Structures are given as structure tokens and as C-alpha cells.
Amino acid sequence: MSSKETEWKTALQSKEKFADFISDYFKEHKELTGNYETPSYYEYYTVTLDSKEGLVITLKTGLNQTANGSPAMPFKDLEHISVEQFRQLILNKKFADQTETLTDVFSKMLASEPTAHFNRDE
């Protein structure tokens, strides 16, 4: 495990440490981007820090396969959340593959900074 992954996982355990980690991370990086993908489903993330609105998460989700063969339109969402709400999201988010959590995804993203791509077999 890289030192960034270790710092990340340690920071997740404390509201204050996580706030410090996020602040330091965004001083060095413009954004945190990555995605989670299975053969049938995907989520693309971009997280930025806004001094007035906290964290801004741009999320695009969709299906890779559809019944009629044509790709479904992706769903796009923009969320403004606090650093603590982001920490709680990371701690509690589950994907279709219950063995992969948002904590795991972001840990891998941080280890392979600044962008990462993850595929999971179903």
C-alpha cells in the first residue's frame, strides 16, 4: 500500500484528519477524477474543492448494455456537499459489486494519482 493510500485510510477514520487531508490534497491537485465500471454499469467522478460551496462532485452514471442494443443516455448529476458529507459518502457507498466500496475506489485513485480507471468483472 502506498503512503498516500495509508494516509487516506487513516484520515477517513477522523472528521478532522479527513478535512485536513482533503484541504492538503486540493492544494496540490485541481481535481480528483476516476471511475468505477462493471460490464453493465459505470460511474465517472470528478471532485473539486470550492471555497464557498465545499466539495463539488460531478457524477455521470449509465448502463453499458441495454436490451435493444442501443446505448442508454447517461445520467449526469452535480452535487455540492461538505467535506464531512463526502467522508460519510465514501465510508458508506456500496456498488453493485458489494466487495468494492467507494473507499476502495478512491484509495486506488489516490495511489495512481491523479486519474484512475477501474473495471470489475461481474
Tab-separated table of C-alpha atoms in Angstrom:
chain	number	residue	atom	x	y	z
A	1	MET	CA	0.000	0.000	0.000
A	2	SER	CA	1.373	3.419	-0.945
A	3	SER	CA	1.870	6.160	1.624
A	4	LYS	CA	-0.997	8.160	0.045
A	5	GLU	CA	-3.322	5.159	0.447
A	6	THR	CA	-2.228	4.766	4.076
A	7	GLU	CA	-2.733	8.491	4.749
A	8	TRP	CA	-6.139	8.328	3.047
A	9	LYS	CA	-7.378	5.355	5.048
A	10	THR	CA	-6.089	6.844	8.308
A	11	ALA	CA	-7.700	10.213	7.521
A	12	LEU	CA	-11.064	8.551	6.849
A	13	GLN	CA	-11.239	7.488	10.497
A	14	SER	CA	-11.432	11.061	11.798
A	15	LYS	CA	-13.562	14.020	10.757
A	16	GLU	CA	-10.734	16.465	11.498
A	17	LYS	CA	-7.946	14.420	9.880
A	18	PHE	CA	-10.072	13.916	6.781
A	19	ALA	CA	-10.768	17.661	6.480
A	20	ASP	CA	-7.020	18.341	6.718
A	21	PHE	CA	-6.238	15.598	4.181
A	22	ILE	CA	-8.781	16.959	1.679
A	23	SER	CA	-7.548	20.517	2.103
A	24	ASP	CA	-3.931	19.437	1.543
A	25	TYR	CA	-4.898	17.228	-1.413
A	26	PHE	CA	-6.649	20.045	-3.264
A	27	LYS	CA	-3.785	22.447	-2.619
A	28	GLU	CA	-1.676	20.102	-4.775
A	29	HIS	CA	-4.310	18.935	-7.291
A	30	LYS	CA	-7.010	20.701	-9.261
A	31	GLU	CA	-9.398	17.765	-9.073
A	32	LEU	CA	-9.795	14.118	-8.160
A	33	THR	CA	-11.137	12.044	-11.032
A	34	GLY	CA	-11.851	8.405	-11.546
A	35	ASN	CA	-14.464	5.853	-12.331
A	36	TYR	CA	-15.941	2.532	-11.405
A	37	GLU	CA	-17.055	0.168	-14.117
A	38	THR	CA	-18.595	-3.275	-14.474
A	39	PRO	CA	-19.604	-4.901	-17.777
A	40	SER	CA	-23.119	-3.483	-17.361
A	41	TYR	CA	-22.727	-0.284	-15.299
A	42	TYR	CA	-20.399	2.696	-14.904
A	43	GLU	CA	-19.891	5.753	-12.698
A	44	TYR	CA	-17.475	8.578	-13.538
A	45	TYR	CA	-16.447	11.000	-10.773
A	46	THR	CA	-14.840	14.405	-10.710
A	47	VAL	CA	-14.412	16.030	-7.306
A	48	THR	CA	-13.255	19.623	-6.896
A	49	LEU	CA	-12.955	21.922	-3.891
A	50	ASP	CA	-14.883	25.190	-3.928
A	51	SER	CA	-14.040	27.580	-1.108
A	52	LYS	CA	-17.648	28.770	-0.875
A	53	GLU	CA	-19.575	25.567	-1.549
A	54	GLY	CA	-17.325	22.835	-0.136
A	55	LEU	CA	-16.787	19.894	-2.430
A	56	VAL	CA	-18.384	19.737	-5.841
A	57	ILE	CA	-18.959	16.241	-7.222
A	58	THR	CA	-19.780	15.785	-10.872
A	59	LEU	CA	-21.127	12.290	-11.420
A	60	LYS	CA	-22.055	10.563	-14.660
A	61	THR	CA	-23.659	7.130	-14.446
A	62	GLY	CA	-25.091	4.810	-17.030
A	63	LEU	CA	-25.557	1.345	-18.386
A	64	ASN	CA	-23.022	-0.252	-20.726
A	65	GLN	CA	-25.584	-2.688	-22.135
A	66	THR	CA	-29.233	-2.275	-22.990
A	67	ALA	CA	-31.920	-4.712	-24.090
A	68	ASN	CA	-32.378	-3.203	-27.561
A	69	GLY	CA	-28.651	-2.825	-28.279
A	70	SER	CA	-28.537	0.971	-28.338
A	71	PRO	CA	-26.665	2.674	-25.514
A	72	ALA	CA	-28.787	4.354	-22.859
A	73	MET	CA	-28.307	8.041	-22.205
A	74	PRO	CA	-26.109	8.597	-19.154
A	75	PHE	CA	-27.449	10.308	-16.064
A	76	LYS	CA	-25.468	13.395	-15.049
A	77	ASP	CA	-25.558	14.919	-11.593
A	78	LEU	CA	-23.799	17.771	-9.826
A	79	GLU	CA	-23.681	17.720	-6.026
A	80	HIS	CA	-22.388	20.302	-3.563
A	81	ILE	CA	-21.509	18.658	-0.264
A	82	SER	CA	-19.470	19.354	2.819
A	83	VAL	CA	-16.173	17.608	3.444
A	84	GLU	CA	-17.826	15.595	6.235
A	85	GLN	CA	-20.712	14.562	3.951
A	86	PHE	CA	-18.090	13.422	1.428
A	87	ARG	CA	-16.329	11.388	4.119
A	88	GLN	CA	-19.609	9.734	5.080
A	89	LEU	CA	-20.394	9.011	1.423
A	90	ILE	CA	-17.013	7.349	0.985
A	91	LEU	CA	-17.425	5.302	4.150
A	92	ASN	CA	-20.927	4.095	3.278
A	93	LYS	CA	-21.181	3.888	-0.545
A	94	LYS	CA	-21.639	0.401	-1.984
A	95	PHE	CA	-21.517	-0.568	-5.630
A	96	ALA	CA	-23.316	-3.329	-7.490
A	97	ASP	CA	-20.285	-5.459	-6.636
A	98	GLN	CA	-20.600	-5.377	-2.849
A	99	THR	CA	-16.914	-6.216	-2.434
A	100	GLU	CA	-15.935	-2.832	-3.928
A	101	THR	CA	-16.626	0.291	-1.884
A	102	LEU	CA	-16.093	3.953	-2.673
A	103	THR	CA	-13.286	3.876	-0.094
A	104	ASP	CA	-11.564	1.200	-2.206
A	105	VAL	CA	-12.088	3.131	-5.422
A	106	PHE	CA	-10.720	6.399	-4.061
A	107	SER	CA	-7.812	4.583	-2.377
A	108	LYS	CA	-6.807	3.186	-5.757
A	109	MET	CA	-7.331	6.571	-7.391
A	110	LEU	CA	-5.023	8.244	-4.889
A	111	ALA	CA	-2.422	5.539	-5.315
A	112	SER	CA	-2.342	6.085	-9.070
A	113	GLU	CA	-2.833	9.852	-8.995
A	114	PRO	CA	-4.358	11.864	-10.466
A	115	THR	CA	-6.686	9.758	-12.663
A	116	ALA	CA	-7.632	6.123	-12.385
A	117	HIS	CA	-9.880	3.674	-14.223
A	118	PHE	CA	-11.269	0.551	-12.613
A	119	ASN	CA	-13.002	-2.408	-14.182
A	120	ARG	CA	-14.718	-5.123	-12.200
A	121	ASP	CA	-15.829	-8.458	-13.624
A	122	GLU	CA	-19.360	-9.478	-12.803
